[in-house]
Amino acid sequence: MRKNGDNMGTKNKENIILIGFMGCGKTSVGKRLAKRLNYPFVDTDHLIEKNIGCTINEIFSSKGEDFFREMETSILREIGSDSRHKVIATGGGLPEKKQNREILKEIGHVVYLKISKETVIKRLSGDTTRPKLKGDDLSTKVDALLREREPIYEEVADQVIETDDKSYNEIINLITNAMG
Ligand code: S3P
């Protein structure tokens, strides 16, 4: 994978990193993409849950969000230091930290899977696994978080894909085509 003839030097740019809001399909697309490319698949949320031995809900309630965010940074560093090419799915809030955005840019081709507020709400109403969306008024919460995060996702992305009306295959083809 080369962007505009860039020589990626020692940077591990062959990783493909999926970012985007909760419910945009990072894990579902990532697993299928990894299979297509015969790359290992890793998911930062899953690795954190495995390392700590409890769910993200439990981590947020017992250790707090700041602890979870620190875990995201250290997991990302760890993933980035492994030289094997991988498909990496990230938690929706991971790019919020500037430090994480710098690591993302350094370690791979960053693909932003963009999703509309309406699709998030359709997919995540009734979901109980995401502490950031707990409680009443899903629509207001999604609206506020999307407004805050969309510019951040755009800033760090090498590639942006509008996913609302696309199949997994269409999304994967767009990513593999961009890899050249
Ligand atoms: C979060 C998104 C979640 C998970 C955690 C926090 C967020 O991941 O990391 O609940 O702040 O957007 P998904 O984007 O995979 O749902």
Short mmCIF file of N, CA, C and O in Angstrom, two decimals, residues 17-137:
data_model
loop_
_atom_site.label_atom_id
_atom_site.label_comp_id
_atom_site.label_asym_id
_atom_site.label_seq_id
_atom_site.Cartn_x
_atom_site.Cartn_y
_atom_site.Cartn_z
N ILE A 17 -6.32 0.70 9.63
CA ILE A 17 -6.97 1.04 10.89
C ILE A 17 -8.35 1.60 10.61
O ILE A 17 -8.49 2.54 9.82
N LEU A 18 -9.36 1.02 11.25
CA LEU A 18 -10.72 1.49 11.05
C LEU A 18 -11.15 2.35 12.23
O LEU A 18 -11.03 1.92 13.39
N ILE A 19 -11.58 3.57 11.92
CA ILE A 19 -12.07 4.46 12.96
C ILE A 19 -13.50 4.87 12.62
O ILE A 19 -13.93 4.75 11.47
N GLY A 20 -14.19 5.40 13.61
CA GLY A 20 -15.54 5.91 13.35
C GLY A 20 -16.43 5.73 14.56
O GLY A 20 -16.04 5.10 15.55
N PHE A 21 -17.61 6.29 14.44
CA PHE A 21 -18.55 6.32 15.57
C PHE A 21 -19.04 4.91 15.92
O PHE A 21 -19.04 4.01 15.08
N MET A 22 -19.50 4.77 17.17
CA MET A 22 -20.10 3.50 17.60
C MET A 22 -21.18 3.07 16.61
O MET A 22 -22.00 3.88 16.20
N GLY A 23 -21.15 1.80 16.24
CA GLY A 23 -22.18 1.27 15.37
C GLY A 23 -21.89 1.41 13.88
O GLY A 23 -22.70 1.00 13.05
N CYS A 24 -20.73 1.97 13.52
CA CYS A 24 -20.45 2.19 12.09
C CYS A 24 -19.97 0.92 11.38
O CYS A 24 -19.85 0.92 10.17
N GLY A 25 -19.65 -0.12 12.15
CA GLY A 25 -19.28 -1.39 11.52
C GLY A 25 -17.79 -1.68 11.51
O GLY A 25 -17.33 -2.51 10.72
N LYS A 26 -17.03 -1.02 12.39
CA LYS A 26 -15.57 -1.23 12.38
C LYS A 26 -15.20 -2.70 12.59
O LYS A 26 -14.36 -3.25 11.89
N THR A 27 -15.87 -3.34 13.55
CA THR A 27 -15.53 -4.74 13.83
C THR A 27 -16.01 -5.65 12.70
O THR A 27 -15.26 -6.52 12.24
N SER A 28 -17.24 -5.44 12.26
CA SER A 28 -17.80 -6.31 11.20
C SER A 28 -17.01 -6.17 9.90
O SER A 28 -16.67 -7.17 9.25
N VAL A 29 -16.71 -4.93 9.51
CA VAL A 29 -15.93 -4.71 8.29
C VAL A 29 -14.51 -5.24 8.50
O VAL A 29 -13.95 -5.92 7.65
N GLY A 30 -13.95 -4.93 9.67
CA GLY A 30 -12.56 -5.31 9.95
C GLY A 30 -12.32 -6.80 9.86
O GLY A 30 -11.34 -7.25 9.25
N LYS A 31 -13.23 -7.57 10.45
CA LYS A 31 -13.06 -9.03 10.42
C LYS A 31 -13.09 -9.55 8.99
O LYS A 31 -12.29 -10.40 8.60
N ARG A 32 -14.01 -9.03 8.19
CA ARG A 32 -14.14 -9.48 6.79
C ARG A 32 -12.95 -9.03 5.95
O ARG A 32 -12.46 -9.76 5.10
N LEU A 33 -12.51 -7.80 6.19
CA LEU A 33 -11.36 -7.27 5.46
C LEU A 33 -10.10 -8.08 5.77
O LEU A 33 -9.30 -8.41 4.88
N ALA A 34 -9.93 -8.40 7.04
CA ALA A 34 -8.75 -9.17 7.47
C ALA A 34 -8.74 -10.53 6.78
O ALA A 34 -7.70 -11.01 6.32
N LYS A 35 -9.93 -11.13 6.69
CA LYS A 35 -10.04 -12.43 6.03
C LYS A 35 -9.66 -12.31 4.56
O LYS A 35 -8.91 -13.13 4.02
N ARG A 36 -10.18 -11.26 3.92
CA ARG A 36 -9.91 -11.05 2.50
C ARG A 36 -8.41 -10.90 2.25
O ARG A 36 -7.85 -11.42 1.29
N LEU A 37 -7.74 -10.15 3.14
CA LEU A 37 -6.31 -9.85 2.93
C LEU A 37 -5.40 -10.90 3.56
O LEU A 37 -4.18 -10.83 3.41
N ASN A 38 -6.01 -11.79 4.31
CA ASN A 38 -5.24 -12.76 5.07
C ASN A 38 -4.31 -12.07 6.08
O ASN A 38 -3.15 -12.44 6.23
N TYR A 39 -4.81 -11.04 6.71
CA TYR A 39 -4.11 -10.32 7.77
C TYR A 39 -4.75 -10.74 9.11
O TYR A 39 -5.95 -11.02 9.15
N PRO A 40 -3.98 -10.66 10.20
CA PRO A 40 -4.64 -10.84 11.50
C PRO A 40 -5.57 -9.65 11.78
O PRO A 40 -5.33 -8.54 11.27
N PHE A 41 -6.61 -9.90 12.57
CA PHE A 41 -7.54 -8.84 12.96
C PHE A 41 -7.40 -8.57 14.44
O PHE A 41 -7.38 -9.50 15.24
N VAL A 42 -7.28 -7.30 14.81
CA VAL A 42 -7.28 -6.96 16.24
C VAL A 42 -8.28 -5.83 16.49
O VAL A 42 -8.54 -5.01 15.61
N ASP A 43 -8.82 -5.83 17.69
CA ASP A 43 -9.86 -4.88 18.06
C ASP A 43 -9.47 -4.31 19.42
O ASP A 43 -9.31 -5.06 20.38
N THR A 44 -9.28 -2.99 19.48
CA THR A 44 -8.75 -2.41 20.73
C THR A 44 -9.69 -2.68 21.91
O THR A 44 -9.22 -3.00 23.01
N ASP A 45 -11.00 -2.58 21.69
CA ASP A 45 -11.94 -2.84 22.79
C ASP A 45 -11.78 -4.26 23.32
O ASP A 45 -11.76 -4.49 24.53
N HIS A 46 -11.69 -5.17 22.38
CA HIS A 46 -11.60 -6.58 22.76
C HIS A 46 -10.30 -6.84 23.54
O HIS A 46 -10.30 -7.55 24.55
N LEU A 47 -9.19 -6.23 23.08
CA LEU A 47 -7.91 -6.43 23.77
C LEU A 47 -7.94 -5.86 25.18
O LEU A 47 -7.40 -6.45 26.12
N ILE A 48 -8.60 -4.71 25.33
CA ILE A 48 -8.69 -4.10 26.67
C ILE A 48 -9.52 -5.00 27.59
O ILE A 48 -9.13 -5.29 28.72
N GLU A 49 -10.64 -5.49 27.07
CA GLU A 49 -11.48 -6.37 27.89
C GLU A 49 -10.71 -7.63 28.30
O GLU A 49 -10.80 -8.08 29.43
N LYS A 50 -9.93 -8.14 27.34
CA LYS A 50 -9.16 -9.35 27.62
C LYS A 50 -8.07 -9.07 28.67
O LYS A 50 -7.88 -9.85 29.61
N ASN A 51 -7.37 -7.95 28.51
CA ASN A 51 -6.30 -7.60 29.45
C ASN A 51 -6.81 -7.37 30.86
O ASN A 51 -6.19 -7.79 31.83
N ILE A 52 -7.93 -6.67 30.97
CA ILE A 52 -8.44 -6.31 32.29
C ILE A 52 -9.31 -7.44 32.87
O ILE A 52 -9.46 -7.58 34.08
N GLY A 53 -9.90 -8.23 31.98
CA GLY A 53 -10.70 -9.36 32.45
C GLY A 53 -12.13 -8.97 32.79
O GLY A 53 -12.79 -9.67 33.55
N CYS A 54 -12.59 -7.84 32.28
CA CYS A 54 -14.01 -7.53 32.43
C CYS A 54 -14.52 -6.70 31.24
O CYS A 54 -13.73 -6.31 30.38
N THR A 55 -15.82 -6.49 31.23
CA THR A 55 -16.41 -5.81 30.06
C THR A 55 -16.12 -4.30 30.12
O THR A 55 -15.78 -3.76 31.18
N ILE A 56 -16.34 -3.64 29.01
CA ILE A 56 -16.13 -2.19 28.96
C ILE A 56 -17.08 -1.48 29.93
O ILE A 56 -16.67 -0.56 30.65
N ASN A 57 -18.31 -1.94 30.00
CA ASN A 57 -19.25 -1.38 30.98
C ASN A 57 -18.67 -1.46 32.39
O ASN A 57 -18.71 -0.50 33.15
N GLU A 58 -18.14 -2.63 32.73
CA GLU A 58 -17.58 -2.82 34.08
C GLU A 58 -16.35 -1.94 34.30
O GLU A 58 -16.16 -1.38 35.37
N ILE A 59 -15.51 -1.81 33.25
CA ILE A 59 -14.31 -0.98 33.38
C ILE A 59 -14.72 0.48 33.63
O ILE A 59 -14.21 1.14 34.52
N PHE A 60 -15.69 0.96 32.84
CA PHE A 60 -16.15 2.35 33.02
C PHE A 60 -16.70 2.55 34.44
O PHE A 60 -16.43 3.55 35.07
N SER A 61 -17.49 1.57 34.92
CA SER A 61 -18.13 1.82 36.21
C SER A 61 -17.18 1.58 37.38
O SER A 61 -17.25 2.29 38.38
N SER A 62 -16.25 0.64 37.25
CA SER A 62 -15.39 0.39 38.42
C SER A 62 -14.10 1.21 38.40
O SER A 62 -13.59 1.62 39.43
N LYS A 63 -13.55 1.46 37.21
CA LYS A 63 -12.25 2.16 37.15
C LYS A 63 -12.36 3.55 36.53
O LYS A 63 -11.45 4.36 36.64
N GLY A 64 -13.45 3.80 35.85
CA GLY A 64 -13.67 5.13 35.27
C GLY A 64 -13.21 5.24 33.82
O GLY A 64 -12.39 4.44 33.34
N GLU A 65 -13.76 6.25 33.15
CA GLU A 65 -13.45 6.44 31.73
C GLU A 65 -11.97 6.78 31.51
O GLU A 65 -11.36 6.32 30.54
N ASP A 66 -11.39 7.61 32.41
CA ASP A 66 -9.98 8.00 32.21
C ASP A 66 -9.07 6.79 32.16
O ASP A 66 -8.14 6.72 31.35
N PHE A 67 -9.35 5.83 33.04
CA PHE A 67 -8.55 4.60 33.05
C PHE A 67 -8.69 3.88 31.70
O PHE A 67 -7.70 3.45 31.10
N PHE A 68 -9.94 3.79 31.22
CA PHE A 68 -10.17 3.12 29.93
C PHE A 68 -9.40 3.83 28.81
O PHE A 68 -8.78 3.19 27.95
N ARG A 69 -9.42 5.18 28.85
CA ARG A 69 -8.73 5.93 27.80
C ARG A 69 -7.21 5.72 27.87
O ARG A 69 -6.54 5.68 26.84
N GLU A 70 -6.67 5.56 29.08
CA GLU A 70 -5.23 5.26 29.21
C GLU A 70 -4.92 3.89 28.63
O GLU A 70 -3.90 3.69 27.96
N MET A 71 -5.83 2.97 28.89
CA MET A 71 -5.66 1.62 28.33
C MET A 71 -5.66 1.66 26.80
O MET A 71 -4.88 0.97 26.15
N GLU A 72 -6.53 2.49 26.24
CA GLU A 72 -6.59 2.59 24.77
C GLU A 72 -5.24 3.02 24.21
O GLU A 72 -4.76 2.45 23.23
N THR A 73 -4.63 4.02 24.87
CA THR A 73 -3.34 4.52 24.37
C THR A 73 -2.26 3.44 24.49
O THR A 73 -1.49 3.22 23.54
N SER A 74 -2.24 2.74 25.61
CA SER A 74 -1.15 1.76 25.73
C SER A 74 -1.36 0.55 24.81
O SER A 74 -0.40 0.03 24.23
N ILE A 75 -2.62 0.17 24.62
CA ILE A 75 -2.90 -0.94 23.69
C ILE A 75 -2.52 -0.54 22.25
O ILE A 75 -1.93 -1.31 21.50
N LEU A 76 -2.85 0.70 21.90
CA LEU A 76 -2.55 1.19 20.55
C LEU A 76 -1.03 1.19 20.31
O LEU A 76 -0.56 0.79 19.24
N ARG A 77 -0.29 1.62 21.31
CA ARG A 77 1.17 1.62 21.21
C ARG A 77 1.69 0.20 21.00
O ARG A 77 2.55 -0.04 20.16
N GLU A 78 1.14 -0.69 21.80
CA GLU A 78 1.56 -2.09 21.73
C GLU A 78 1.28 -2.67 20.34
O GLU A 78 2.14 -3.28 19.72
N ILE A 79 0.07 -2.41 19.83
CA ILE A 79 -0.30 -2.91 18.51
C ILE A 79 0.64 -2.33 17.45
O ILE A 79 1.11 -3.02 16.56
N GLY A 80 0.91 -1.03 17.57
CA GLY A 80 1.75 -0.35 16.59
C GLY A 80 3.19 -0.84 16.59
O GLY A 80 3.88 -0.75 15.57
N SER A 81 3.65 -1.34 17.71
CA SER A 81 5.05 -1.77 17.78
C SER A 81 5.24 -3.19 17.22
O SER A 81 6.37 -3.64 17.02
N ASP A 82 4.13 -3.87 16.96
CA ASP A 82 4.20 -5.22 16.37
C ASP A 82 4.32 -5.03 14.85
O ASP A 82 3.48 -4.36 14.23
N SER A 83 5.35 -5.60 14.26
CA SER A 83 5.63 -5.27 12.85
C SER A 83 4.76 -6.03 11.84
O SER A 83 4.78 -5.73 10.67
N ARG A 84 3.96 -7.01 12.33
CA ARG A 84 3.11 -7.72 11.36
C ARG A 84 1.99 -6.81 10.86
O ARG A 84 1.45 -6.02 11.63
N HIS A 85 1.64 -6.93 9.60
CA HIS A 85 0.54 -6.13 9.06
C HIS A 85 -0.78 -6.65 9.61
O HIS A 85 -1.02 -7.85 9.62
N LYS A 86 -1.64 -5.73 10.00
CA LYS A 86 -2.89 -6.13 10.62
C LYS A 86 -4.03 -5.23 10.17
O LYS A 86 -3.81 -4.12 9.69
N VAL A 87 -5.26 -5.73 10.40
CA VAL A 87 -6.43 -4.86 10.33
C VAL A 87 -6.79 -4.55 11.78
O VAL A 87 -6.92 -5.46 12.61
N ILE A 88 -6.93 -3.26 12.09
CA ILE A 88 -7.14 -2.84 13.47
C ILE A 88 -8.46 -2.08 13.59
O ILE A 88 -8.65 -1.04 12.94
N ALA A 89 -9.38 -2.60 14.39
CA ALA A 89 -10.62 -1.87 14.67
C ALA A 89 -10.43 -1.14 15.99
O ALA A 89 -9.87 -1.69 16.95
N THR A 90 -10.89 0.11 16.04
CA THR A 90 -10.67 0.93 17.25
C THR A 90 -12.00 1.31 17.89
O THR A 90 -13.03 1.38 17.22
N GLY A 91 -11.96 1.63 19.17
CA GLY A 91 -13.15 2.14 19.85
C GLY A 91 -13.49 3.52 19.30
O GLY A 91 -12.60 4.28 18.91
N GLY A 92 -14.79 3.85 19.31
CA GLY A 92 -15.24 5.11 18.70
C GLY A 92 -14.65 6.37 19.31
O GLY A 92 -14.59 7.41 18.65
N GLY A 93 -14.20 6.29 20.57
CA GLY A 93 -13.67 7.49 21.22
C GLY A 93 -12.16 7.58 21.16
O GLY A 93 -11.57 8.58 21.58
N LEU A 94 -11.52 6.56 20.64
CA LEU A 94 -10.05 6.51 20.67
C LEU A 94 -9.38 7.70 19.97
O LEU A 94 -8.42 8.26 20.51
N PRO A 95 -9.87 8.15 18.82
CA PRO A 95 -9.17 9.27 18.15
C PRO A 95 -9.35 10.62 18.85
O PRO A 95 -8.75 11.61 18.43
N GLU A 96 -10.16 10.67 19.90
CA GLU A 96 -10.36 11.97 20.57
C GLU A 96 -9.06 12.51 21.17
O GLU A 96 -8.86 13.70 21.22
N LYS A 97 -8.21 11.63 21.63
CA LYS A 97 -6.95 12.07 22.24
C LYS A 97 -5.94 12.36 21.14
O LYS A 97 -5.69 11.50 20.28
N LYS A 98 -5.31 13.54 21.22
CA LYS A 98 -4.35 13.96 20.20
C LYS A 98 -3.21 12.94 20.07
O LYS A 98 -2.79 12.59 18.96
N GLN A 99 -2.77 12.49 21.23
CA GLN A 99 -1.68 11.51 21.28
C GLN A 99 -2.05 10.24 20.48
O GLN A 99 -1.23 9.70 19.74
N ASN A 100 -3.30 9.82 20.62
CA ASN A 100 -3.74 8.63 19.88
C ASN A 100 -3.79 8.91 18.38
O ASN A 100 -3.46 8.05 17.56
N ARG A 101 -4.21 10.13 18.02
CA ARG A 101 -4.26 10.45 16.59
C ARG A 101 -2.86 10.42 15.99
O ARG A 101 -2.67 9.98 14.86
N GLU A 102 -1.88 10.89 16.76
CA GLU A 102 -0.50 10.86 16.26
C GLU A 102 -0.03 9.41 16.06
O GLU A 102 0.60 9.10 15.05
N ILE A 103 -0.39 8.55 17.00
CA ILE A 103 0.01 7.15 16.86
C ILE A 103 -0.70 6.54 15.64
O ILE A 103 -0.08 5.85 14.83
N LEU A 104 -2.00 6.82 15.50
CA LEU A 104 -2.76 6.27 14.36
C LEU A 104 -2.09 6.64 13.04
O LEU A 104 -1.88 5.80 12.16
N LYS A 105 -1.75 7.93 12.92
CA LYS A 105 -1.14 8.41 11.66
C LYS A 105 0.18 7.71 11.40
O LYS A 105 0.57 7.48 10.26
N GLU A 106 0.86 7.41 12.47
CA GLU A 106 2.19 6.80 12.36
C GLU A 106 2.11 5.33 11.96
O GLU A 106 2.96 4.84 11.22
N ILE A 107 1.09 4.64 12.43
CA ILE A 107 1.15 3.17 12.31
C ILE A 107 0.30 2.58 11.18
O ILE A 107 0.35 1.38 10.96
N GLY A 108 -0.47 3.39 10.48
CA GLY A 108 -1.24 2.74 9.42
C GLY A 108 -2.05 3.65 8.53
O GLY A 108 -2.05 4.87 8.68
N HIS A 109 -2.74 3.00 7.59
CA HIS A 109 -3.67 3.68 6.69
C HIS A 109 -4.99 3.79 7.46
O HIS A 109 -5.61 2.77 7.79
N VAL A 110 -5.41 5.02 7.74
CA VAL A 110 -6.56 5.22 8.62
C VAL A 110 -7.82 5.42 7.78
O VAL A 110 -7.91 6.35 6.98
N VAL A 111 -8.79 4.52 7.99
CA VAL A 111 -10.04 4.58 7.23
C VAL A 111 -11.17 4.98 8.18
O VAL A 111 -11.44 4.29 9.17
N TYR A 112 -11.82 6.09 7.85
CA TYR A 112 -12.96 6.56 8.65
C TYR A 112 -14.25 6.03 8.03
O TYR A 112 -14.61 6.37 6.91
N LEU A 113 -14.94 5.17 8.77
CA LEU A 113 -16.23 4.65 8.32
C LEU A 113 -17.31 5.61 8.84
O LEU A 113 -17.65 5.60 10.02
N LYS A 114 -17.77 6.44 7.93
CA LYS A 114 -18.70 7.51 8.32
C LYS A 114 -20.14 6.98 8.35
O LYS A 114 -20.54 6.20 7.48
N ILE A 115 -20.89 7.43 9.34
CA ILE A 115 -22.26 6.94 9.52
C ILE A 115 -23.15 8.12 9.92
O ILE A 115 -22.68 9.04 10.61
N SER A 116 -24.41 8.09 9.49
CA SER A 116 -25.30 9.20 9.85
C SER A 116 -25.88 8.97 11.24
O SER A 116 -25.93 7.84 11.74
N LYS A 117 -26.36 10.05 11.83
CA LYS A 117 -27.00 9.97 13.14
C LYS A 117 -28.17 8.98 13.09
O LYS A 117 -28.35 8.15 13.99
N GLU A 118 -28.95 9.05 12.01
CA GLU A 118 -30.14 8.19 11.90
C GLU A 118 -29.75 6.71 11.92
O GLU A 118 -30.40 5.89 12.56
N THR A 119 -28.68 6.38 11.20
CA THR A 119 -28.26 4.97 11.17
C THR A 119 -27.72 4.52 12.53
O THR A 119 -27.99 3.40 12.97
N VAL A 120 -26.99 5.40 13.20
CA VAL A 120 -26.50 5.04 14.54
C VAL A 120 -27.69 4.71 15.44
O VAL A 120 -27.71 3.67 16.12
N ILE A 121 -28.68 5.59 15.40
CA ILE A 121 -29.84 5.40 16.29
C ILE A 121 -30.58 4.11 15.95
O ILE A 121 -30.94 3.33 16.83
N LYS A 122 -30.73 3.86 14.65
CA LYS A 122 -31.41 2.63 14.22
C LYS A 122 -30.65 1.40 14.73
O LYS A 122 -31.21 0.46 15.25
N ARG A 123 -29.31 1.46 14.62
CA ARG A 123 -28.53 0.28 15.00
C ARG A 123 -28.38 0.12 16.50
O ARG A 123 -28.27 -1.00 16.99
N LEU A 124 -28.32 1.24 17.22
CA LEU A 124 -27.93 1.13 18.64
C LEU A 124 -29.05 1.37 19.64
O LEU A 124 -28.80 1.31 20.85
N SER A 125 -30.28 1.60 19.17
CA SER A 125 -31.32 1.76 20.19
C SER A 125 -31.52 0.39 20.84
O SER A 125 -31.60 -0.63 20.16
N GLY A 126 -31.53 0.38 22.14
CA GLY A 126 -31.66 -0.89 22.87
C GLY A 126 -30.32 -1.50 23.24
O GLY A 126 -30.26 -2.45 24.02
N ASP A 127 -29.23 -0.95 22.72
CA ASP A 127 -27.90 -1.48 23.04
C ASP A 127 -27.56 -1.13 24.49
O ASP A 127 -27.78 -0.01 24.93
N THR A 128 -27.01 -2.10 25.22
CA THR A 128 -26.65 -1.81 26.62
C THR A 128 -25.15 -1.95 26.86
O THR A 128 -24.69 -1.89 27.99
N THR A 129 -24.39 -2.14 25.78
CA THR A 129 -22.96 -2.43 25.95
C THR A 129 -22.09 -1.18 25.86
O THR A 129 -20.88 -1.27 26.04
N ARG A 130 -22.69 -0.03 25.57
CA ARG A 130 -21.88 1.17 25.35
C ARG A 130 -22.16 2.24 26.41
O ARG A 130 -23.17 2.95 26.34
N PRO A 131 -21.22 2.37 27.36
CA PRO A 131 -21.45 3.30 28.48
C PRO A 131 -21.67 4.75 28.05
O PRO A 131 -22.39 5.48 28.72
N LYS A 132 -21.10 5.17 26.93
CA LYS A 132 -21.24 6.56 26.50
C LYS A 132 -22.68 6.87 26.07
O LYS A 132 -23.06 8.03 25.95
N LEU A 133 -23.46 5.82 25.79
CA LEU A 133 -24.82 6.05 25.30
C LEU A 133 -25.88 5.62 26.31
O LEU A 133 -27.06 5.53 26.00
N LYS A 134 -25.44 5.36 27.53
CA LYS A 134 -26.37 4.90 28.58
C LYS A 134 -27.36 5.98 28.96
O LYS A 134 -27.03 7.16 28.93
N GLY A 135 -28.54 5.54 29.37
CA GLY A 135 -29.53 6.48 29.90
C GLY A 135 -30.51 6.93 28.84
O GLY A 135 -30.60 6.32 27.77
N ASP A 136 -31.22 7.99 29.16
CA ASP A 136 -32.30 8.45 28.28
C ASP A 136 -31.74 9.26 27.12
O ASP A 136 -30.59 9.65 27.12
N ASP A 137 -32.60 9.48 26.19
CA ASP A 137 -32.35 10.39 25.08
C ASP A 137 -31.11 10.07 24.24
O ASP A 137 -30.15 10.84 24.18
#
